[in-house]
XYZ file of C-alpha atoms in Angstrom:
687
model
C -1.808 16.371 -8.874
C -5.299 15.687 -7.567
C -6.677 16.180 -11.076
C -4.261 13.576 -12.389
C -5.334 11.104 -9.749
C -9.016 11.514 -10.455
C -8.772 11.030 -14.231
C -9.045 7.341 -15.095
C -7.078 7.625 -18.357
C -5.712 10.485 -20.441
C -5.309 10.696 -24.217
C -1.535 10.242 -23.991
C -1.945 7.217 -21.730
C -4.448 5.682 -24.195
C -2.082 6.125 -27.136
C 0.888 4.751 -25.201
C -1.172 1.791 -23.917
C -2.249 0.824 -27.445
C 1.360 0.873 -28.678
C 2.518 -1.171 -25.662
C -0.360 -3.625 -26.182
C 0.883 -4.338 -29.702
C 4.470 -4.768 -28.476
C 3.293 -7.363 -25.940
C 2.284 -9.705 -28.801
C 5.889 -10.949 -28.801
C 5.718 -14.704 -27.972
C 8.474 -14.487 -25.347
C 6.468 -11.853 -23.449
C 3.209 -13.783 -23.907
C 4.788 -16.848 -22.270
C 4.511 -14.957 -18.954
C 0.733 -15.347 -19.279
C 0.129 -19.008 -20.256
C -3.633 -18.581 -20.780
C -3.230 -15.756 -23.275
C -0.258 -17.547 -24.862
C -2.606 -20.421 -25.757
C -4.967 -17.857 -27.319
C -2.081 -16.406 -29.348
C -1.035 -19.836 -30.624
C -4.663 -20.461 -31.617
C -4.751 -17.085 -33.375
C -1.635 -17.930 -35.423
C -3.103 -21.298 -36.483
C -6.408 -19.781 -37.593
C -4.614 -16.902 -39.324
C -2.585 -19.416 -41.348
C -5.817 -21.274 -42.165
C -7.329 -18.041 -43.472
C -4.267 -16.947 -45.463
C -2.877 -20.291 -46.644
C -5.628 -22.935 -46.466
C -3.678 -25.341 -48.642
C -0.991 -26.008 -46.035
C -3.567 -27.761 -43.844
C -4.991 -30.193 -46.382
C -6.107 -28.510 -49.551
C -8.496 -25.875 -50.740
C -11.555 -24.824 -48.729
C -14.745 -22.997 -49.649
C -14.642 -19.206 -49.738
C -17.215 -18.890 -46.958
C -15.086 -21.176 -44.730
C -12.068 -19.024 -45.417
C -14.072 -15.934 -44.433
C -15.202 -17.734 -41.272
C -11.568 -18.481 -40.394
C -10.623 -14.841 -40.991
C -13.405 -13.676 -38.656
C -12.291 -16.115 -35.933
C -8.659 -14.987 -36.333
C -9.688 -11.326 -36.102
C -11.674 -11.908 -32.899
C -8.782 -13.866 -31.347
C -6.432 -11.003 -32.238
C -8.826 -8.528 -30.592
C -9.041 -10.771 -27.495
C -5.253 -10.726 -27.061
C -5.110 -7.003 -27.824
C -7.718 -6.241 -25.146
C -5.857 -8.360 -22.568
C -2.552 -6.628 -23.360
C -4.308 -3.264 -23.351
C -5.657 -3.901 -19.824
C -2.133 -4.539 -18.536
C -0.717 -1.566 -20.468
C -3.356 0.777 -19.035
C -2.461 -0.346 -15.503
C 1.242 0.150 -16.208
C 0.603 3.489 -17.947
C -0.816 5.118 -14.833
C 2.367 4.220 -12.962
C 4.537 5.514 -15.801
C 2.751 8.871 -15.663
C 3.758 9.247 -12.010
C 7.306 8.133 -12.813
C 7.668 10.935 -15.362
C 6.611 13.433 -12.684
C 9.200 12.025 -10.266
C 11.952 12.011 -12.893
C 11.441 15.739 -13.408
C 12.607 16.264 -9.817
C 15.929 14.548 -10.590
C 17.879 17.556 -11.765
C 21.617 18.094 -11.795
C 22.193 19.543 -8.337
C 25.252 21.274 -6.917
C 26.078 20.302 -3.333
C 28.037 22.415 -0.826
C 30.203 19.822 0.968
C 31.761 20.750 4.335
C 35.254 19.402 4.991
C 36.822 18.465 8.335
C 38.965 21.620 8.392
C 35.860 23.835 8.164
C 36.285 24.698 4.484
C 33.736 23.839 1.825
C 33.838 22.638 -1.771
C 31.170 22.293 -4.462
C 30.348 18.845 -5.862
C 27.757 17.407 -8.207
C 25.043 15.426 -6.401
C 26.088 12.189 -8.113
C 29.613 12.608 -6.679
C 28.436 12.562 -3.070
C 29.287 9.613 -0.852
C 27.573 8.214 2.192
C 28.728 10.150 5.257
C 29.419 13.442 3.452
C 28.242 16.577 5.289
C 26.456 19.135 3.108
C 25.021 22.579 3.831
C 21.747 23.414 2.071
C 20.370 26.953 2.260
C 16.994 28.504 1.413
C 16.066 28.021 -2.241
C 18.496 25.132 -2.783
C 17.638 21.512 -3.608
C 18.659 18.788 -1.172
C 21.137 16.710 -3.234
C 20.500 13.274 -1.722
C 18.814 11.478 1.176
C 20.182 12.316 4.597
C 19.694 13.153 8.274
C 19.646 16.695 9.650
C 22.534 17.126 12.089
C 22.174 20.878 12.618
C 19.796 23.731 11.822
C 16.047 24.019 11.416
C 14.234 24.872 8.177
C 11.065 24.317 6.184
C 11.293 21.901 3.254
C 9.025 21.749 0.198
C 8.298 18.052 -0.446
C 5.506 18.615 -2.990
C 7.512 17.013 -5.797
C 7.254 13.700 -3.933
C 4.194 13.930 -1.694
C 2.003 16.316 -3.673
C 1.453 18.290 -0.469
C 2.072 21.988 -1.024
C 2.573 22.962 2.629
C 6.295 22.978 3.604
C 7.422 20.588 6.349
C 9.636 21.654 9.261
C 12.855 19.630 9.504
C 15.246 19.804 12.447
C 17.893 17.854 14.300
C 16.713 15.069 16.574
C 13.321 13.420 16.883
C 11.393 11.773 14.101
C 11.458 14.699 11.652
C 15.176 14.731 10.913
C 15.079 12.665 7.722
C 15.230 14.549 4.397
C 14.749 13.260 0.852
C 16.880 14.093 -2.187
C 15.072 16.225 -4.757
C 13.127 18.276 -2.192
C 13.759 22.002 -1.702
C 14.699 24.019 1.403
C 12.367 27.036 1.468
C 13.706 28.871 4.527
C 16.777 29.079 6.752
C 19.414 26.327 6.384
C 20.139 22.685 7.170
C 23.362 20.784 7.739
C 22.771 17.266 6.438
C 24.714 13.999 6.685
C 24.226 12.020 3.447
C 22.872 8.514 4.158
C 22.592 6.954 0.676
C 24.793 6.458 -2.343
C 23.935 8.035 -5.730
C 21.315 5.949 -7.551
C 20.155 4.394 -4.277
C 18.135 7.294 -2.915
C 14.501 7.008 -1.880
C 13.501 8.831 -5.072
C 15.428 6.316 -7.206
C 13.753 3.420 -5.404
C 10.320 4.996 -5.907
C 10.918 5.335 -9.649
C 12.114 1.731 -9.966
C 9.201 0.354 -7.972
C 6.473 2.359 -9.693
C 7.865 1.557 -13.143
C 7.263 -2.058 -12.229
C 10.575 -3.133 -13.725
C 11.147 -5.494 -10.809
C 7.495 -6.411 -10.162
C 7.194 -10.008 -9.067
C 4.000 -12.007 -8.891
C 2.616 -12.318 -5.391
C 2.019 -15.749 -3.761
C -1.751 -15.511 -4.260
C -1.224 -14.404 -7.848
C 1.098 -17.367 -8.471
C -1.429 -19.759 -6.896
C -4.271 -18.394 -9.025
C -2.080 -18.503 -12.125
C -1.374 -22.179 -11.390
C -5.131 -22.839 -11.172
C -5.726 -21.061 -14.494
C -2.940 -23.045 -16.182
C -4.421 -26.278 -14.803
C -7.881 -25.418 -16.165
C -6.321 -24.495 -19.504
C -4.513 -27.850 -19.758
C -7.700 -29.724 -18.830
C -9.776 -27.973 -21.506
C -6.996 -28.408 -24.084
C -7.057 -32.157 -23.431
C -10.849 -32.160 -23.675
C -10.831 -30.361 -27.032
C -7.966 -32.447 -28.437
C -9.769 -35.675 -27.495
C -13.014 -34.294 -28.943
C -11.602 -34.121 -32.472
C -11.039 -37.906 -33.032
C -14.378 -38.649 -31.361
C -16.301 -36.356 -33.718
C -14.324 -37.659 -36.691
C -15.316 -41.224 -35.754
C -18.967 -40.119 -35.509
C -18.697 -38.364 -38.908
C -19.418 -34.959 -37.320
C -17.399 -32.395 -39.318
C -15.735 -29.816 -37.059
C -13.227 -27.351 -38.439
C -9.914 -26.586 -36.727
C -11.014 -22.946 -36.360
C -14.139 -24.052 -34.491
C -12.117 -26.285 -32.166
C -9.749 -23.398 -31.430
C -12.737 -21.110 -30.812
C -14.147 -23.719 -28.414
C -10.815 -23.903 -26.569
C -10.569 -20.118 -26.200
C -14.139 -19.887 -24.920
C -13.671 -22.705 -22.406
C -10.340 -21.654 -20.901
C -10.485 -18.776 -18.342
C -9.438 -16.028 -20.770
C -11.302 -13.243 -18.919
C -9.371 -13.500 -15.668
C -6.261 -14.612 -17.586
C -6.337 -11.332 -19.498
C -7.028 -9.199 -16.421
C -4.938 -10.915 -13.725
C -1.758 -8.911 -14.268
C -3.711 -5.650 -14.589
C -5.473 -6.300 -11.255
C -2.128 -6.701 -9.443
C -0.554 -3.623 -11.039
C -3.702 -1.543 -10.423
C -3.709 -2.635 -6.766
C -0.232 -1.154 -6.287
C -1.339 1.921 -8.233
C -4.301 2.476 -5.884
C -1.894 2.370 -2.941
C 0.319 4.894 -4.756
C -2.671 7.203 -5.267
C -2.927 7.348 -1.463
C 0.695 8.587 -1.455
C 1.961 5.255 -0.158
C 4.887 3.534 -1.858
C 4.713 -0.263 -1.633
C 8.074 -1.980 -1.885
C 6.434 -5.043 -3.476
C 3.098 -6.438 -4.595
C 3.434 -8.978 -1.790
C 3.133 -6.134 0.743
C -0.129 -4.872 -0.793
C -1.515 -8.387 -0.941
C -0.549 -9.044 2.682
C -2.634 -6.007 3.657
C -5.719 -7.843 2.471
C -4.987 -10.736 4.839
C -4.265 -8.618 7.938
C -5.783 -10.018 11.138
C -4.071 -7.803 13.715
C -3.189 -4.124 13.564
C -0.522 -2.749 15.942
C -0.709 1.018 16.429
C 1.378 3.498 18.346
C -0.635 5.805 20.547
C 1.214 9.079 20.045
C 0.763 10.499 16.569
C -1.463 7.627 15.461
C -4.375 7.348 17.847
C -3.714 10.723 19.464
C -2.496 13.847 17.709
C 0.968 13.512 19.227
C 3.013 16.503 20.347
C 1.585 16.187 23.847
C 1.479 19.627 25.374
C 2.250 20.497 28.971
C -1.031 21.679 30.417
C -0.458 21.975 34.171
C 2.148 21.564 36.933
C 0.819 19.566 39.908
C 3.126 19.720 42.988
C 2.924 16.993 45.635
C 1.973 17.866 49.186
C 4.529 20.151 50.839
C 6.139 21.420 47.597
C 5.607 24.939 46.234
C 4.328 25.267 42.710
C 7.205 27.609 41.690
C 9.767 24.986 42.799
C 8.112 22.371 40.567
C 7.963 24.848 37.671
C 11.668 25.649 38.061
C 12.728 21.971 38.266
C 10.547 21.078 35.261
C 12.073 23.970 33.323
C 15.667 22.947 34.098
C 14.964 19.273 33.231
C 13.713 20.325 29.778
C 16.409 22.835 28.796
C 18.151 20.342 26.494
C 15.026 18.361 25.597
C 14.407 18.773 21.835
C 11.089 16.880 21.875
C 7.768 18.740 21.397
C 6.836 17.766 24.959
C 10.055 19.271 26.331
C 9.537 22.483 24.380
C 5.939 22.750 25.628
C 7.174 22.433 29.236
C 9.580 25.335 28.664
C 6.810 27.363 27.059
C 4.354 26.757 29.915
C 7.033 27.547 32.521
C 7.774 30.869 30.778
C 4.061 31.702 30.739
C 4.023 31.154 34.511
C 6.857 33.678 35.005
C 9.979 31.508 34.945
C 13.186 33.570 34.782
C 15.194 32.494 31.709
C 18.177 34.880 32.010
C 20.779 32.218 32.898
C 19.579 29.603 30.422
C 22.709 29.395 28.265
C 25.035 29.349 31.290
C 23.060 26.543 32.942
C 23.138 24.444 29.764
C 26.893 25.008 29.342
C 27.746 23.982 32.908
C 25.347 21.033 33.185
C 25.283 17.472 31.902
C 22.355 16.477 29.717
C 20.758 13.086 30.506
C 18.887 11.985 27.346
C 15.695 9.955 27.347
C 16.001 6.296 26.317
C 13.406 3.579 25.922
C 15.210 1.587 28.632
C 15.554 4.269 31.344
C 12.313 6.056 30.344
C 13.456 9.338 31.884
C 15.619 12.359 31.055
C 16.973 15.393 32.852
C 19.973 17.466 33.875
C 22.926 17.060 36.237
C 23.691 20.628 37.323
C 27.070 22.111 38.266
C 26.222 22.245 41.986
C 25.492 18.476 42.016
C 21.719 18.755 41.825
C 20.173 15.966 39.772
C 16.827 16.743 38.165
C 14.857 14.007 36.419
C 11.486 13.774 34.712
C 10.009 10.567 33.376
C 7.560 7.693 33.705
C 5.789 7.233 37.019
C 7.077 3.732 37.835
C 10.687 4.555 36.882
C 10.957 7.739 38.948
C 9.097 6.108 41.825
C 11.583 3.217 41.895
C 14.503 5.685 41.819
C 12.969 7.452 44.808
C 12.519 4.204 46.765
C 16.036 2.980 45.923
C 17.458 6.277 47.267
C 15.616 5.736 50.561
C 13.074 8.537 50.145
C 9.394 8.207 50.939
C 6.906 8.358 48.078
C 4.647 11.420 48.565
C 1.264 10.434 49.999
C -0.771 12.187 47.300
C 1.360 11.110 44.308
C -0.945 8.240 43.327
C -3.907 10.610 43.579
C -2.249 13.085 41.165
C -1.289 10.285 38.785
C -4.866 8.970 38.778
C -6.254 12.463 38.267
C -4.179 12.942 35.096
C -4.525 9.397 33.782
C -8.287 9.184 34.298
C -8.851 11.961 31.757
C -6.501 10.405 29.204
C -3.540 12.629 29.995
C 0.063 11.554 30.440
C 1.620 12.130 33.877
C 5.313 13.016 33.842
C 6.844 12.704 37.315
C 9.567 15.178 38.336
C 12.238 14.428 40.951
C 15.125 16.439 42.410
C 17.966 14.340 43.857
C 15.708 11.239 43.729
C 12.994 13.018 45.719
C 9.638 13.349 43.918
C 8.299 16.931 43.930
C 5.367 16.782 41.512
C 3.714 15.802 38.239
C 3.547 17.478 34.821
C 0.181 16.972 33.106
C 0.758 16.308 29.391
C -2.476 16.583 27.480
C -3.257 13.962 24.830
C -6.197 14.251 22.410
C -7.666 11.285 20.498
C -8.079 11.977 16.772
C -11.629 12.614 15.612
C -13.402 9.775 13.808
C -10.978 7.049 14.895
C -13.536 5.196 17.010
C -15.770 4.716 13.969
C -12.786 3.517 11.912
C -11.884 0.944 14.540
C -15.478 -0.287 14.520
C -15.135 -0.819 10.755
C -11.941 -2.795 11.306
C -13.710 -4.898 13.918
C -16.469 -5.611 11.381
C -13.740 -6.773 8.982
C -12.455 -9.180 11.645
C -9.288 -7.174 12.376
C -8.060 -6.891 15.956
C -6.512 -3.561 17.004
C -3.775 -3.306 19.659
C -2.467 0.025 20.944
C 1.157 0.167 22.140
C 2.150 3.023 24.424
C 4.860 3.857 26.904
C 2.217 5.377 29.198
C 1.180 3.823 32.485
C -1.787 1.397 32.539
C -4.274 4.027 33.775
C -3.526 6.452 30.941
C -3.408 3.635 28.402
C -6.795 2.318 29.560
C -8.404 5.769 29.323
C -7.098 6.394 25.796
C -7.998 2.831 24.800
C -11.619 3.295 25.899
C -11.937 6.666 24.191
C -10.412 5.459 20.915
C -12.246 2.126 20.877
C -9.256 -0.202 20.324
C -9.624 -3.871 21.246
C -6.654 -4.052 23.617
C -3.541 -2.179 24.675
C -0.015 -2.693 25.955
C 1.048 -0.111 28.525
C 4.618 0.890 29.409
C 5.662 -0.615 26.095
C 9.327 -0.876 25.072
C 10.568 -1.555 21.502
C 11.111 -5.216 22.336
C 7.504 -5.462 23.573
C 6.225 -4.510 20.116
C 8.339 -7.219 18.525
C 7.102 -9.759 21.061
C 3.412 -8.980 20.531
C 3.925 -9.262 16.755
C 5.657 -12.646 17.190
C 2.909 -13.853 19.542
C 0.205 -12.946 17.020
C 2.155 -14.495 14.135
C 2.638 -17.694 16.176
C -1.164 -18.005 16.125
C -1.106 -17.887 12.327
C -2.181 -14.248 12.094
C -0.987 -11.627 9.619
C 0.177 -8.500 11.470
C 0.471 -4.880 10.330
C 2.000 -1.942 12.197
C 3.110 1.645 11.694
C 6.228 3.397 12.955
C 8.594 6.271 12.283
C 11.526 6.047 14.677
C 14.745 4.047 14.630
C 13.481 2.080 17.628
C 10.452 1.013 15.524
C 12.653 -0.511 12.794
C 12.935 -4.044 14.287
C 9.157 -4.280 14.756
C 8.485 -2.901 11.252
C 10.784 -5.570 9.828
C 9.101 -8.316 11.884
C 5.535 -7.342 10.891
C 3.998 -8.789 7.721
C 3.014 -5.243 6.752
C 5.242 -2.432 8.018
C 4.208 1.133 7.136
C 6.967 3.683 7.811
C 6.460 7.438 7.821
C 8.346 9.463 5.200
C 9.106 12.028 7.918
C 10.655 9.283 10.026
C 14.182 7.976 10.147
C 15.902 6.201 7.276
C 16.252 3.107 9.472
C 12.464 2.862 9.766
C 11.975 3.346 6.008
C 14.570 0.685 5.198
C 12.953 -1.827 7.573
C 9.368 -1.314 6.370
C 7.809 -2.680 3.183
C 5.648 0.429 2.707
C 6.353 4.153 3.102
C 3.656 6.783 3.630
C 4.729 9.975 1.866
C 2.188 12.031 3.841
C 3.464 10.664 7.176
C -0.065 9.963 8.393
C 0.109 6.938 10.732
C -3.644 6.283 10.516
C -3.308 5.652 6.770
C -2.546 2.009 7.593
C -6.325 1.635 7.901
C -6.859 2.757 4.273
C -3.969 0.565 3.114
C -5.546 -2.492 4.759
C -8.835 -1.713 3.003
C -7.028 -1.393 -0.360
C -5.338 -4.757 0.225
C -8.679 -6.382 0.965
C -10.160 -4.699 -2.112
C -7.324 -6.130 -4.234
C -7.973 -9.683 -3.043
C -11.719 -9.217 -3.395
C -11.366 -7.847 -6.950
C -9.206 -10.772 -7.996
C -11.617 -13.264 -6.432
C -14.713 -11.565 -7.859
C -13.390 -11.454 -11.433
C -12.140 -15.052 -11.184
C -15.628 -16.108 -10.081
C -17.179 -14.125 -12.934
C -14.735 -15.577 -15.483
C -15.371 -19.200 -14.543
C -19.132 -18.668 -14.156
C -19.605 -17.099 -17.585
C -18.083 -20.175 -19.251
C -21.349 -21.948 -18.447
C -23.305 -19.866 -20.952
C -20.675 -20.513 -23.602
C -21.246 -24.269 -23.260
C -24.903 -23.709 -24.187
C -23.820 -21.627 -27.168
C -20.951 -23.586 -28.721
C -21.574 -27.270 -27.872
C -25.057 -27.407 -29.445
C -23.826 -25.343 -32.420
C -21.014 -27.816 -33.090
C -23.035 -31.007 -32.783
C -26.709 -30.352 -33.544
C -26.285 -30.813 -37.328
C -25.128 -34.400 -36.816
C -26.980 -34.938 -33.526
C -30.356 -33.100 -33.775
C -31.153 -34.011 -30.167
C -28.453 -31.501 -29.084
C -30.819 -28.721 -30.141
C -32.455 -29.115 -26.712
C -29.362 -27.420 -25.226
C -29.698 -24.464 -27.606
C -31.672 -22.577 -24.943
C -30.705 -19.211 -26.431
C -32.150 -20.207 -29.821
C -29.134 -18.901 -31.674
C -29.492 -18.367 -35.403
C -26.891 -20.787 -36.812
C -23.870 -22.829 -35.750
C -21.502 -20.244 -37.249
C -23.222 -17.235 -35.639
C -23.398 -19.083 -32.290
C -19.652 -19.756 -32.260
C -18.734 -16.244 -33.426
C -21.179 -14.664 -30.910
C -19.637 -16.612 -28.011
C -16.115 -15.798 -29.168
C -16.939 -12.115 -29.651
C -18.545 -11.887 -26.206
C -15.412 -13.540 -24.781
C -13.314 -10.723 -26.302
C -15.622 -7.786 -25.513
C -16.046 -8.668 -21.837
C -12.320 -7.993 -21.169
C -12.348 -4.220 -21.925
C -15.742 -3.925 -20.224
C -14.152 -5.241 -17.014
C -11.007 -3.075 -17.233
C -12.591 -0.270 -15.114
C -13.479 -2.864 -12.439
C -9.926 -4.253 -12.494
C -8.431 -0.751 -12.304
C -10.709 0.820 -9.696
C -11.383 -2.375 -7.771
C -14.637 -3.924 -6.661
C -16.479 -1.598 -4.293
C -15.621 -2.634 -0.763
C -17.664 -2.298 2.403
C -16.382 -3.499 5.792
C -18.115 -6.763 6.694
C -17.286 -10.282 7.812
C -15.557 -12.667 5.417
C -18.604 -14.969 5.174
C -20.955 -12.110 4.268
C -18.434 -10.797 1.751
C -18.131 -14.244 0.150
C -21.892 -14.701 -0.099
C -22.334 -11.241 -1.619
C -19.647 -11.761 -4.255
C -20.890 -15.251 -5.118
C -24.318 -13.781 -5.760
C -23.209 -10.664 -7.674
C -20.298 -12.095 -9.674
C -21.230 -15.777 -9.628
C -24.875 -15.442 -10.631
C -24.027 -12.350 -12.698
C -21.284 -14.302 -14.444
C -23.808 -16.961 -15.427
C -26.586 -14.584 -16.556
C -24.549 -11.888 -18.392
C -23.218 -14.158 -21.191
C -26.706 -15.496 -21.987
C -27.853 -11.929 -22.586
C -24.653 -10.763 -24.288
C -24.269 -13.734 -26.643
C -27.943 -13.565 -27.657
C -27.703 -9.819 -28.432
C -24.546 -10.308 -30.515
C -26.195 -13.200 -32.384
C -29.235 -11.054 -33.225
C -26.950 -8.316 -34.613
C -24.653 -10.507 -36.702
C -27.195 -13.089 -37.956
C -28.321 -10.953 -40.963
C -24.702 -10.494 -42.067
C -24.025 -14.222 -41.786
C -27.037 -14.929 -44.002
C -25.755 -12.479 -46.611
C -22.293 -14.087 -46.750
C -23.633 -17.633 -46.468
C -21.899 -18.450 -43.199
């Protein structure tokens, strides 16, 4: 798969793109691109002039007919190159679609009925809510949530990652995707999507581009290009009676050539390809964008909201130490921590059990305790979990402020050294988990959190791009501050609840800012929907994936940084090529205008700064350069303009110099070289 990503274009893609480029000549399709539609209309007129000169006013000289044929050929090539650019961009997406379609095989599903029996069904017969059992070696028939079992799943058909992923009930790794394969053990899955509406089906539809809509910026730029086209059409149309009045003979083919050279054909031919290629670049990073608007919004991001766990830190915080308060024995804290985590399916809960066992905790009565006790699950509102045991003992572990308030409300004194223990853990970036028995605090569990390597440098790059980073965490302010300093984020929100994320997004948006965030849990769904750019993890819940407008197949929360850079690169590429397209028209003025008028108005020869050989060779050279520049810029449109993090003003100045000045200079050189090459041929044929 990596090899496929690295290759710019394959032989099959080239052949398919050429065929598609020819199909796109259909006038109804060309109407979608008004600039190139004008070129096609001009091509048809000149072609008729070359084939049937009599229908436009009688016979013409043979050399004029040859001239018309050359102009028609170059216009045809111009349209072909523009269509080819779009077809190449679409072809890379189609190649990935074919790979995805291979995963859609006819799959048998083992459906479990309410009475405990099972029946076999085809995957397309499954309904939302059906319970299926998938064993090792079998393909998961449709999207769903794991409700029982634990197994490894091969997701390489979708993500390209060969290492199997562990899926289990509960947490943020319970979502499974249809078309993936269980490689060990078994999973009981509740189907969450109807046939034809699975994540795989949506991926295929989106990548095929069948429902691709132009983004707001693309529509705005297209409006500008249409406006320029209308202006130059009016200029050329009004030029004809003026030159006729002055007895300056100008052929219809020359006027059409002038129109094509003046209107922004370069960016008009590449605009669609730039948008498609932008989505393709996101796809190459194993991110599925639900629309071009989402990719474009990435380029305008001002604020980036990031979760701490799993994004800034590695997640899966591990219990590192038990710290009893004054007057409590360490073994009593270990025992209470162990009991409070018996039904805790989170990685943190499992690490507490593991550490307690290492310290000699007796686990003989584990099943009996679980059976006779009531599990108190963790929620974002209560911010604690635990166990109500058969003898009435209530054990809780949770956030410092929550457990402390429970203790105070029950009339117990807060241990004198509790704040000292909390500060000790928080000051080194750890997460303190306070443990209480019957509302009496007995100690702290030190959960170790590690900041991901290289993140500080990445955040510095974002800062250079003018993007503000905000870390959201449920940790207390001390822990949040320590992690914030180590990671290098601009600000943080401690003791954050789901509604806090939504509020900070709304506050930033109220200031006119574009906000991006990542998430994977059901509680992240509202915030993902509220954000301008919401990146959900493929390993996360279906609710999160439905709410977001992007899905990361690799489930790497830090990938939002790369996605933002791709979005900025997309906008920069579009702006750079628009600048180049408009700038290179300047050289064409110096080529065509003098060529058209200097026979009747010798003084116009002053503008012939390139000293082109003849009026005919000047016009053909400018027109040929106008056509050739499109395929030369296809690699830039596909790969994007090279992007380096810097402020918007510096970026603008750099692009104005490179693509503005370059757009002015390049045509002077290109048109002159073409003129030198074709001048001898024009002399031979008397053009």
